[in-house]
Amino acid sequence: MESHYTKRPFLLFLSFTVLLVLIRADPDPLQDFCVADLGATVVVNGFPCKPASGVTSDDFFFAGLSREGNTSNIFGSNVTNANVLSFPGLNTLGVSMNRVDVAPGGTNPPHSHPRATELIILLKGRLLVGFISTSNQFFSKVLNPGEMFVVPKGLIHFQYNVGKEKALAITTFDSQLPGVVIASTTLFASNPAIPDDVLAKAFQVDAKVVALIKSKFER
Ligand SMILES: *[C@@H]1O[C@H](CO)[C@@H](O)[C@H](O)[C@H]1NC(C)=O
Ligand SMILES: *[C@@H]1O[C@H](CO)[C@@H](O)[C@H](O)[C@H]1NC(C)=O
């Protein structure tokens, strides 16, 4: 009985540690910084560091999100990435951001980020944001400027401009490279294509409907 009692704080500590490990996103860095050498031939989990002697202030600066994305495309939206690929200074730091421009009536279509939770803050316009849980419940809100919404890691979500003006949002991620799986293009525009029979069965429609949807994403 005594030993059971003395073990409890340790067990508590252990379960807390396990919890921390489970909710952590990208691994912690082992040095101050590790500006990605995107051209390196060595393949590691992330990117090798460029030599610290060659690192300058410019490596920690990125102006890409200051420019509006062009929304003249089929979805009426444009996502500008500030992830490790466009901003190599983020390598090993476990964070990234996107700029999302959405034209009136446009959508950043249903998609998921396999490696990150997303926090979204609206800067301009009115934006419907929502995600679907694994028990198929739909959670959503219409955001006004300054308001935020959080999308739990890996869940399918979207943004839709319900206002009369352009909408501008900034999204932040707990990963240097969250990854994106866009539901429509993943299923109907993969390379090579998923067999029509699979999609016809999955969506309970005939092959003509599958062909019609595929035709919408031909480049
Ligand atoms: C997003 O905007 C940029 C900058 O205007 C443009 O180069 C790019 O083609 C746009 N992307 C899409 C998918 O329309
Ligand atoms: C936006 O993209 C469209 C379609 O590609 C193009 O016609 C238009 O000139 C672009 N607008 C700007 C401001 O670059």
PDB file of C-alpha atoms and ligand atoms in Angstrom:
ATOM      1  CA  MET A   1       0.000   0.000   0.000  1.00  0.00           C
ATOM      2  CA  GLU A   2       2.829   2.353   0.893  1.00  0.00           C
ATOM      3  CA  SER A   3       4.661   1.667  -2.359  1.00  0.00           C
ATOM      4  CA  HIS A   4       1.477   2.276  -4.330  1.00  0.00           C
ATOM      5  CA  TYR A   5       1.157   5.633  -2.598  1.00  0.00           C
ATOM      6  CA  THR A   6       4.740   6.732  -3.278  1.00  0.00           C
ATOM      7  CA  LYS A   7       4.486   5.751  -6.932  1.00  0.00           C
ATOM      8  CA  ARG A   8       1.576   8.074  -7.606  1.00  0.00           C
ATOM      9  CA  PRO A   9       3.465  11.336  -8.170  1.00  0.00           C
ATOM     10  CA  PHE A  10       5.784   9.510 -10.524  1.00  0.00           C
ATOM     11  CA  LEU A  11       2.853   8.027 -12.463  1.00  0.00           C
ATOM     12  CA  LEU A  12       1.253  11.460 -12.647  1.00  0.00           C
ATOM     13  CA  PHE A  13       4.484  12.931 -13.951  1.00  0.00           C
ATOM     14  CA  LEU A  14       4.808  10.100 -16.451  1.00  0.00           C
ATOM     15  CA  SER A  15       1.286  10.504 -17.831  1.00  0.00           C
ATOM     16  CA  PHE A  16       1.817  14.271 -18.100  1.00  0.00           C
ATOM     17  CA  THR A  17       5.048  13.703 -20.036  1.00  0.00           C
ATOM     18  CA  VAL A  18       3.317  11.217 -22.339  1.00  0.00           C
ATOM     19  CA  LEU A  19       0.544  13.793 -22.902  1.00  0.00           C
ATOM     20  CA  LEU A  20       3.098  16.494 -23.776  1.00  0.00           C
ATOM     21  CA  VAL A  21       4.780  14.181 -26.256  1.00  0.00           C
ATOM     22  CA  LEU A  22       1.424  13.274 -27.821  1.00  0.00           C
ATOM     23  CA  ILE A  23       0.249  16.854 -28.327  1.00  0.00           C
ATOM     24  CA  ARG A  24       3.596  18.167 -29.560  1.00  0.00           C
ATOM     25  CA  ALA A  25       3.790  18.941 -33.277  1.00  0.00           C
ATOM     26  CA  ASP A  26       7.190  19.207 -34.971  1.00  0.00           C
ATOM     27  CA  PRO A  27      10.194  18.040 -32.887  1.00  0.00           C
ATOM     28  CA  ASP A  28      12.135  20.602 -30.831  1.00  0.00           C
ATOM     29  CA  PRO A  29      15.296  22.141 -32.309  1.00  0.00           C
ATOM     30  CA  LEU A  30      18.698  21.076 -30.952  1.00  0.00           C
ATOM     31  CA  GLN A  31      20.352  24.447 -31.697  1.00  0.00           C
ATOM     32  CA  ASP A  32      19.391  28.174 -31.850  1.00  0.00           C
ATOM     33  CA  PHE A  33      18.556  27.957 -35.531  1.00  0.00           C
ATOM     34  CA  CYS A  34      19.061  25.747 -38.535  1.00  0.00           C
ATOM     35  CA  VAL A  35      18.332  27.768 -41.657  1.00  0.00           C
ATOM     36  CA  ALA A  36      17.365  25.172 -44.261  1.00  0.00           C
ATOM     37  CA  ASP A  37      19.767  24.351 -47.033  1.00  0.00           C
ATOM     38  CA  LEU A  38      17.018  23.461 -49.521  1.00  0.00           C
ATOM     39  CA  GLY A  39      19.538  22.400 -52.134  1.00  0.00           C
ATOM     40  CA  ALA A  40      21.379  19.885 -49.945  1.00  0.00           C
ATOM     41  CA  THR A  41      21.722  16.380 -51.329  1.00  0.00           C
ATOM     42  CA  VAL A  42      21.521  14.770 -47.868  1.00  0.00           C
ATOM     43  CA  VAL A  43      17.965  13.727 -47.016  1.00  0.00           C
ATOM     44  CA  VAL A  44      16.920  14.068 -43.353  1.00  0.00           C
ATOM     45  CA  ASN A  45      13.645  14.583 -41.472  1.00  0.00           C
ATOM     46  CA  GLY A  46      13.373  18.292 -42.352  1.00  0.00           C
ATOM     47  CA  PHE A  47      16.345  19.946 -44.022  1.00  0.00           C
ATOM     48  CA  PRO A  48      20.065  20.151 -43.182  1.00  0.00           C
ATOM     49  CA  CYS A  49      21.282  23.492 -41.794  1.00  0.00           C
ATOM     50  CA  LYS A  50      23.239  25.898 -43.910  1.00  0.00           C
ATOM     51  CA  PRO A  51      26.555  26.792 -42.189  1.00  0.00           C
ATOM     52  CA  ALA A  52      25.910  29.248 -39.302  1.00  0.00           C
ATOM     53  CA  SER A  53      28.782  31.450 -40.552  1.00  0.00           C
ATOM     54  CA  GLY A  54      26.736  32.209 -43.679  1.00  0.00           C
ATOM     55  CA  VAL A  55      23.481  33.046 -41.862  1.00  0.00           C
ATOM     56  CA  THR A  56      22.325  36.693 -41.992  1.00  0.00           C
ATOM     57  CA  SER A  57      19.291  38.703 -40.824  1.00  0.00           C
ATOM     58  CA  ASP A  58      17.692  38.085 -44.229  1.00  0.00           C
ATOM     59  CA  ASP A  59      17.364  34.399 -43.339  1.00  0.00           C
ATOM     60  CA  PHE A  60      14.907  35.344 -40.566  1.00  0.00           C
ATOM     61  CA  PHE A  61      12.885  37.732 -42.766  1.00  0.00           C
ATOM     62  CA  PHE A  62      10.125  37.006 -45.268  1.00  0.00           C
ATOM     63  CA  ALA A  63       8.042  39.600 -47.136  1.00  0.00           C
ATOM     64  CA  GLY A  64       5.948  37.142 -49.145  1.00  0.00           C
ATOM     65  CA  LEU A  65       2.774  37.592 -47.093  1.00  0.00           C
ATOM     66  CA  SER A  66       2.693  41.359 -47.772  1.00  0.00           C
ATOM     67  CA  ARG A  67       1.519  40.708 -51.337  1.00  0.00           C
ATOM     68  CA  GLU A  68      -2.106  39.926 -52.164  1.00  0.00           C
ATOM     69  CA  GLY A  69      -2.636  36.590 -53.925  1.00  0.00           C
ATOM     70  CA  ASN A  70      -4.426  36.519 -57.295  1.00  0.00           C
ATOM     71  CA  THR A  71      -7.897  35.001 -56.753  1.00  0.00           C
ATOM     72  CA  SER A  72      -8.806  34.769 -60.477  1.00  0.00           C
ATOM     73  CA  ASN A  73      -8.970  30.959 -60.484  1.00  0.00           C
ATOM     74  CA  ILE A  74     -11.688  28.281 -60.220  1.00  0.00           C
ATOM     75  CA  PHE A  75     -11.935  28.531 -56.418  1.00  0.00           C
ATOM     76  CA  GLY A  76     -11.754  32.332 -56.124  1.00  0.00           C
ATOM     77  CA  SER A  77      -9.045  32.083 -53.479  1.00  0.00           C
ATOM     78  CA  ASN A  78      -5.288  32.127 -53.161  1.00  0.00           C
ATOM     79  CA  VAL A  79      -3.047  30.779 -50.414  1.00  0.00           C
ATOM     80  CA  THR A  80       0.450  32.247 -50.050  1.00  0.00           C
ATOM     81  CA  ASN A  81       2.717  29.997 -47.981  1.00  0.00           C
ATOM     82  CA  ALA A  82       5.297  31.096 -45.446  1.00  0.00           C
ATOM     83  CA  ASN A  83       6.579  27.604 -44.708  1.00  0.00           C
ATOM     84  CA  VAL A  84      10.083  26.138 -44.675  1.00  0.00           C
ATOM     85  CA  LEU A  85      10.091  25.835 -48.476  1.00  0.00           C
ATOM     86  CA  SER A  86       9.473  29.553 -49.085  1.00  0.00           C
ATOM     87  CA  PHE A  87      11.065  30.774 -45.811  1.00  0.00           C
ATOM     88  CA  PRO A  88      14.009  28.434 -45.027  1.00  0.00           C
ATOM     89  CA  GLY A  89      14.712  30.211 -41.700  1.00  0.00           C
ATOM     90  CA  LEU A  90      11.707  28.304 -40.264  1.00  0.00           C
ATOM     91  CA  ASN A  91      13.556  24.984 -40.493  1.00  0.00           C
ATOM     92  CA  THR A  92      13.354  23.032 -37.171  1.00  0.00           C
ATOM     93  CA  LEU A  93      11.318  25.812 -35.464  1.00  0.00           C
ATOM     94  CA  GLY A  94       7.935  24.084 -35.734  1.00  0.00           C
ATOM     95  CA  VAL A  95       5.886  27.047 -36.970  1.00  0.00           C
ATOM     96  CA  SER A  96       4.585  28.480 -40.246  1.00  0.00           C
ATOM     97  CA  MET A  97       1.911  30.838 -41.591  1.00  0.00           C
ATOM     98  CA  ASN A  98      -0.205  31.320 -44.675  1.00  0.00           C
ATOM     99  CA  ARG A  99      -1.895  34.353 -46.172  1.00  0.00           C
ATOM    100  CA  VAL A 100      -5.362  33.470 -47.476  1.00  0.00           C
ATOM    101  CA  ASP A 101      -7.071  35.846 -49.944  1.00  0.00           C
ATOM    102  CA  VAL A 102     -10.662  34.990 -50.835  1.00  0.00           C
ATOM    103  CA  ALA A 103     -12.811  36.842 -53.404  1.00  0.00           C
ATOM    104  CA  PRO A 104     -16.522  37.365 -52.611  1.00  0.00           C
ATOM    105  CA  GLY A 105     -18.221  33.976 -53.116  1.00  0.00           C
ATOM    106  CA  GLY A 106     -14.819  32.271 -53.315  1.00  0.00           C
ATOM    107  CA  THR A 107     -13.649  29.395 -51.158  1.00  0.00           C
ATOM    108  CA  ASN A 108     -10.446  27.881 -49.905  1.00  0.00           C
ATOM    109  CA  PRO A 109     -11.948  24.451 -50.633  1.00  0.00           C
ATOM    110  CA  PRO A 110     -12.254  21.575 -48.127  1.00  0.00           C
ATOM    111  CA  HIS A 111      -8.762  20.374 -47.209  1.00  0.00           C
ATOM    112  CA  SER A 112      -6.729  19.096 -44.294  1.00  0.00           C
ATOM    113  CA  HIS A 113      -3.217  19.582 -42.918  1.00  0.00           C
ATOM    114  CA  PRO A 114      -1.811  16.183 -41.864  1.00  0.00           C
ATOM    115  CA  ARG A 115       0.941  17.651 -39.690  1.00  0.00           C
ATOM    116  CA  ALA A 116      -0.553  20.699 -37.950  1.00  0.00           C
ATOM    117  CA  THR A 117      -3.298  22.386 -35.996  1.00  0.00           C
ATOM    118  CA  GLU A 118      -4.375  25.635 -37.650  1.00  0.00           C
ATOM    119  CA  LEU A 119      -5.216  28.918 -35.975  1.00  0.00           C
ATOM    120  CA  ILE A 120      -6.939  31.405 -38.263  1.00  0.00           C
ATOM    121  CA  ILE A 121      -7.361  35.142 -37.703  1.00  0.00           C
ATOM    122  CA  LEU A 122      -9.439  37.271 -40.046  1.00  0.00           C
ATOM    123  CA  LEU A 123      -7.987  40.685 -40.932  1.00  0.00           C
ATOM    124  CA  LYS A 124     -10.527  41.874 -43.541  1.00  0.00           C
ATOM    125  CA  GLY A 125     -13.999  40.924 -44.752  1.00  0.00           C
ATOM    126  CA  ARG A 126     -16.418  38.240 -43.510  1.00  0.00           C
ATOM    127  CA  LEU A 127     -15.438  34.601 -43.700  1.00  0.00           C
ATOM    128  CA  LEU A 128     -17.349  31.394 -42.952  1.00  0.00           C
ATOM    129  CA  VAL A 129     -14.873  28.901 -41.493  1.00  0.00           C
ATOM    130  CA  GLY A 130     -15.652  25.353 -40.475  1.00  0.00           C
ATOM    131  CA  PHE A 131     -14.298  21.862 -39.894  1.00  0.00           C
ATOM    132  CA  ILE A 132     -15.800  18.386 -39.638  1.00  0.00           C
ATOM    133  CA  SER A 133     -14.844  16.137 -36.715  1.00  0.00           C
ATOM    134  CA  THR A 134     -14.135  12.410 -36.991  1.00  0.00           C
ATOM    135  CA  SER A 135     -17.656  11.798 -35.646  1.00  0.00           C
ATOM    136  CA  ASN A 136     -18.902  13.767 -38.669  1.00  0.00           C
ATOM    137  CA  GLN A 137     -20.057  16.812 -36.727  1.00  0.00           C
ATOM    138  CA  PHE A 138     -19.709  20.134 -38.526  1.00  0.00           C
ATOM    139  CA  PHE A 139     -18.425  23.061 -36.427  1.00  0.00           C
ATOM    140  CA  SER A 140     -18.417  26.542 -37.991  1.00  0.00           C
ATOM    141  CA  LYS A 141     -18.486  30.293 -37.418  1.00  0.00           C
ATOM    142  CA  VAL A 142     -18.677  33.438 -39.497  1.00  0.00           C
ATOM    143  CA  LEU A 143     -15.611  35.523 -38.599  1.00  0.00           C
ATOM    144  CA  ASN A 144     -15.399  39.313 -38.548  1.00  0.00           C
ATOM    145  CA  PRO A 145     -12.046  41.146 -38.533  1.00  0.00           C
ATOM    146  CA  GLY A 146      -9.969  40.355 -35.443  1.00  0.00           C
ATOM    147  CA  GLU A 147     -11.856  37.128 -34.702  1.00  0.00           C
ATOM    148  CA  MET A 148     -10.204  33.708 -34.606  1.00  0.00           C
ATOM    149  CA  PHE A 149     -11.072  30.054 -35.141  1.00  0.00           C
ATOM    150  CA  VAL A 150      -9.008  26.942 -34.468  1.00  0.00           C
ATOM    151  CA  VAL A 151      -8.968  23.854 -36.666  1.00  0.00           C
ATOM    152  CA  PRO A 152      -7.696  20.737 -34.839  1.00  0.00           C
ATOM    153  CA  LYS A 153      -4.852  18.855 -36.495  1.00  0.00           C
ATOM    154  CA  GLY A 154      -5.689  16.759 -39.545  1.00  0.00           C
ATOM    155  CA  LEU A 155      -9.413  17.563 -39.792  1.00  0.00           C
ATOM    156  CA  ILE A 156     -11.102  18.592 -43.053  1.00  0.00           C
ATOM    157  CA  HIS A 157     -11.968  22.305 -43.079  1.00  0.00           C
ATOM    158  CA  PHE A 158     -12.645  25.214 -45.444  1.00  0.00           C
ATOM    159  CA  GLN A 159     -13.112  28.970 -45.651  1.00  0.00           C
ATOM    160  CA  TYR A 160     -15.839  30.679 -47.684  1.00  0.00           C
ATOM    161  CA  ASN A 161     -16.225  34.407 -48.287  1.00  0.00           C
ATOM    162  CA  VAL A 162     -19.777  35.348 -47.267  1.00  0.00           C
ATOM    163  CA  GLY A 163     -19.084  39.096 -47.444  1.00  0.00           C
ATOM    164  CA  LYS A 164     -19.275  41.643 -50.244  1.00  0.00           C
ATOM    165  CA  GLU A 165     -15.575  42.557 -50.061  1.00  0.00           C
ATOM    166  CA  LYS A 166     -12.388  40.567 -50.472  1.00  0.00           C
ATOM    167  CA  ALA A 167     -11.506  38.625 -47.345  1.00  0.00           C
ATOM    168  CA  LEU A 168      -7.983  38.407 -45.949  1.00  0.00           C
ATOM    169  CA  ALA A 169      -6.979  35.902 -43.293  1.00  0.00           C
ATOM    170  CA  ILE A 170      -3.703  34.783 -41.759  1.00  0.00           C
ATOM    171  CA  THR A 171      -3.377  31.167 -40.690  1.00  0.00           C
ATOM    172  CA  THR A 172      -0.696  29.852 -38.341  1.00  0.00           C
ATOM    173  CA  PHE A 173       0.500  26.283 -37.886  1.00  0.00           C
ATOM    174  CA  ASP A 174       2.490  24.301 -35.317  1.00  0.00           C
ATOM    175  CA  SER A 175       4.614  22.786 -38.074  1.00  0.00           C
ATOM    176  CA  GLN A 176       7.247  24.182 -40.421  1.00  0.00           C
ATOM    177  CA  LEU A 177       5.511  22.297 -43.265  1.00  0.00           C
ATOM    178  CA  PRO A 178       1.887  21.391 -42.383  1.00  0.00           C
ATOM    179  CA  GLY A 179       1.192  19.711 -45.750  1.00  0.00           C
ATOM    180  CA  VAL A 180      -2.155  20.061 -47.477  1.00  0.00           C
ATOM    181  CA  VAL A 181      -4.606  17.473 -48.793  1.00  0.00           C
ATOM    182  CA  ILE A 182      -7.306  19.202 -50.893  1.00  0.00           C
ATOM    183  CA  ALA A 183     -10.315  16.851 -50.917  1.00  0.00           C
ATOM    184  CA  SER A 184     -11.535  17.577 -54.468  1.00  0.00           C
ATOM    185  CA  THR A 185      -8.198  17.601 -56.273  1.00  0.00           C
ATOM    186  CA  THR A 186      -6.817  14.696 -54.215  1.00  0.00           C
ATOM    187  CA  LEU A 187      -9.705  12.453 -55.280  1.00  0.00           C
ATOM    188  CA  PHE A 188     -10.452  13.776 -58.775  1.00  0.00           C
ATOM    189  CA  ALA A 189      -7.116  15.090 -60.045  1.00  0.00           C
ATOM    190  CA  SER A 190      -4.460  12.781 -58.603  1.00  0.00           C
ATOM    191  CA  ASN A 191      -1.541  11.627 -60.747  1.00  0.00           C
ATOM    192  CA  PRO A 192      -2.002   8.905 -61.843  1.00  0.00           C
ATOM    193  CA  ALA A 193      -5.799   9.059 -61.552  1.00  0.00           C
ATOM    194  CA  ILE A 194      -7.832   6.984 -59.087  1.00  0.00           C
ATOM    195  CA  PRO A 195      -9.876   4.456 -61.175  1.00  0.00           C
ATOM    196  CA  ASP A 196     -13.361   5.792 -62.052  1.00  0.00           C
ATOM    197  CA  ASP A 197     -14.970   2.635 -60.635  1.00  0.00           C
ATOM    198  CA  VAL A 198     -13.559   3.376 -57.191  1.00  0.00           C
ATOM    199  CA  LEU A 199     -14.896   6.938 -57.205  1.00  0.00           C
ATOM    200  CA  ALA A 200     -18.257   5.874 -58.694  1.00  0.00           C
ATOM    201  CA  LYS A 201     -18.709   3.349 -55.897  1.00  0.00           C
ATOM    202  CA  ALA A 202     -17.441   5.688 -53.173  1.00  0.00           C
ATOM    203  CA  PHE A 203     -19.774   8.529 -54.171  1.00  0.00           C
ATOM    204  CA  GLN A 204     -22.661   6.272 -55.284  1.00  0.00           C
ATOM    205  CA  VAL A 205     -22.864   7.871 -58.745  1.00  0.00           C
ATOM    206  CA  ASP A 206     -22.256   6.512 -62.245  1.00  0.00           C
ATOM    207  CA  ALA A 207     -19.019   6.858 -64.221  1.00  0.00           C
ATOM    208  CA  LYS A 208     -20.399   9.818 -66.219  1.00  0.00           C
ATOM    209  CA  VAL A 209     -20.650  11.916 -63.078  1.00  0.00           C
ATOM    210  CA  VAL A 210     -17.095  10.943 -62.092  1.00  0.00           C
ATOM    211  CA  ALA A 211     -15.853  11.903 -65.578  1.00  0.00           C
ATOM    212  CA  LEU A 212     -17.699  15.220 -65.343  1.00  0.00           C
ATOM    213  CA  ILE A 213     -16.113  16.081 -61.999  1.00  0.00           C
ATOM    214  CA  LYS A 214     -12.651  14.992 -63.219  1.00  0.00           C
ATOM    215  CA  SER A 215     -13.052  17.265 -66.265  1.00  0.00           C
ATOM    216  CA  LYS A 216     -13.457  20.296 -63.976  1.00  0.00           C
ATOM    217  CA  PHE A 217      -9.916  19.826 -62.644  1.00  0.00           C
ATOM    218  CA  GLU A 218      -8.112  19.153 -65.938  1.00  0.00           C
ATOM    219  CA  ARG A 219      -5.130  21.401 -66.404  1.00  0.00           C
TER     220      ARG A 219
HETATM  221  C1  LIG B   1      -1.783  33.124 -56.328  1.00  0.00           C
HETATM  222  O1  LIG B   1      -1.301  34.430 -56.490  1.00  0.00           O
HETATM  223  C2  LIG B   1       0.018  34.491 -57.014  1.00  0.00           C
HETATM  224  C3  LIG B   1       0.444  35.948 -56.961  1.00  0.00           C
HETATM  225  O2  LIG B   1      -0.447  36.777 -57.677  1.00  0.00           O
HETATM  226  C4  LIG B   1       0.020  33.889 -58.399  1.00  0.00           C
HETATM  227  O3  LIG B   1       1.334  33.916 -58.912  1.00  0.00           O
HETATM  228  C5  LIG B   1      -0.468  32.464 -58.339  1.00  0.00           C
HETATM  229  O4  LIG B   1      -0.568  31.923 -59.634  1.00  0.00           O
HETATM  230  C6  LIG B   1      -1.848  32.419 -57.678  1.00  0.00           C
HETATM  231  N1  LIG B   1      -2.226  31.028 -57.468  1.00  0.00           N
HETATM  232  C7  LIG B   1      -3.391  30.539 -57.913  1.00  0.00           C
HETATM  233  C8  LIG B   1      -3.660  29.100 -57.602  1.00  0.00           C
HETATM  234  O5  LIG B   1      -4.220  31.207 -58.522  1.00  0.00           O
HETATM  235  C1  LIG B   2      -4.678  37.384 -62.110  1.00  0.00           C
HETATM  236  O1  LIG B   2      -4.732  36.172 -62.847  1.00  0.00           O
HETATM  237  C2  LIG B   2      -5.492  36.272 -64.036  1.00  0.00           C
HETATM  238  C3  LIG B   2      -5.623  34.868 -64.614  1.00  0.00           C
HETATM  239  O2  LIG B   2      -4.396  34.209 -64.655  1.00  0.00           O
HETATM  240  C4  LIG B   2      -4.814  37.269 -64.976  1.00  0.00           C
HETATM  241  O3  LIG B   2      -5.574  37.399 -66.168  1.00  0.00           O
HETATM  242  C5  LIG B   2      -4.714  38.623 -64.275  1.00  0.00           C
HETATM  243  O4  LIG B   2      -3.994  39.540 -65.063  1.00  0.00           O
HETATM  244  C6  LIG B   2      -4.027  38.473 -62.901  1.00  0.00           C
HETATM  245  N1  LIG B   2      -4.120  39.746 -62.188  1.00  0.00           N
HETATM  246  C7  LIG B   2      -3.057  40.339 -61.660  1.00  0.00           C
HETATM  247  C8  LIG B   2      -3.321  41.606 -60.909  1.00  0.00           C
HETATM  248  O5  LIG B   2      -1.941  39.888 -61.765  1.00  0.00           O
END
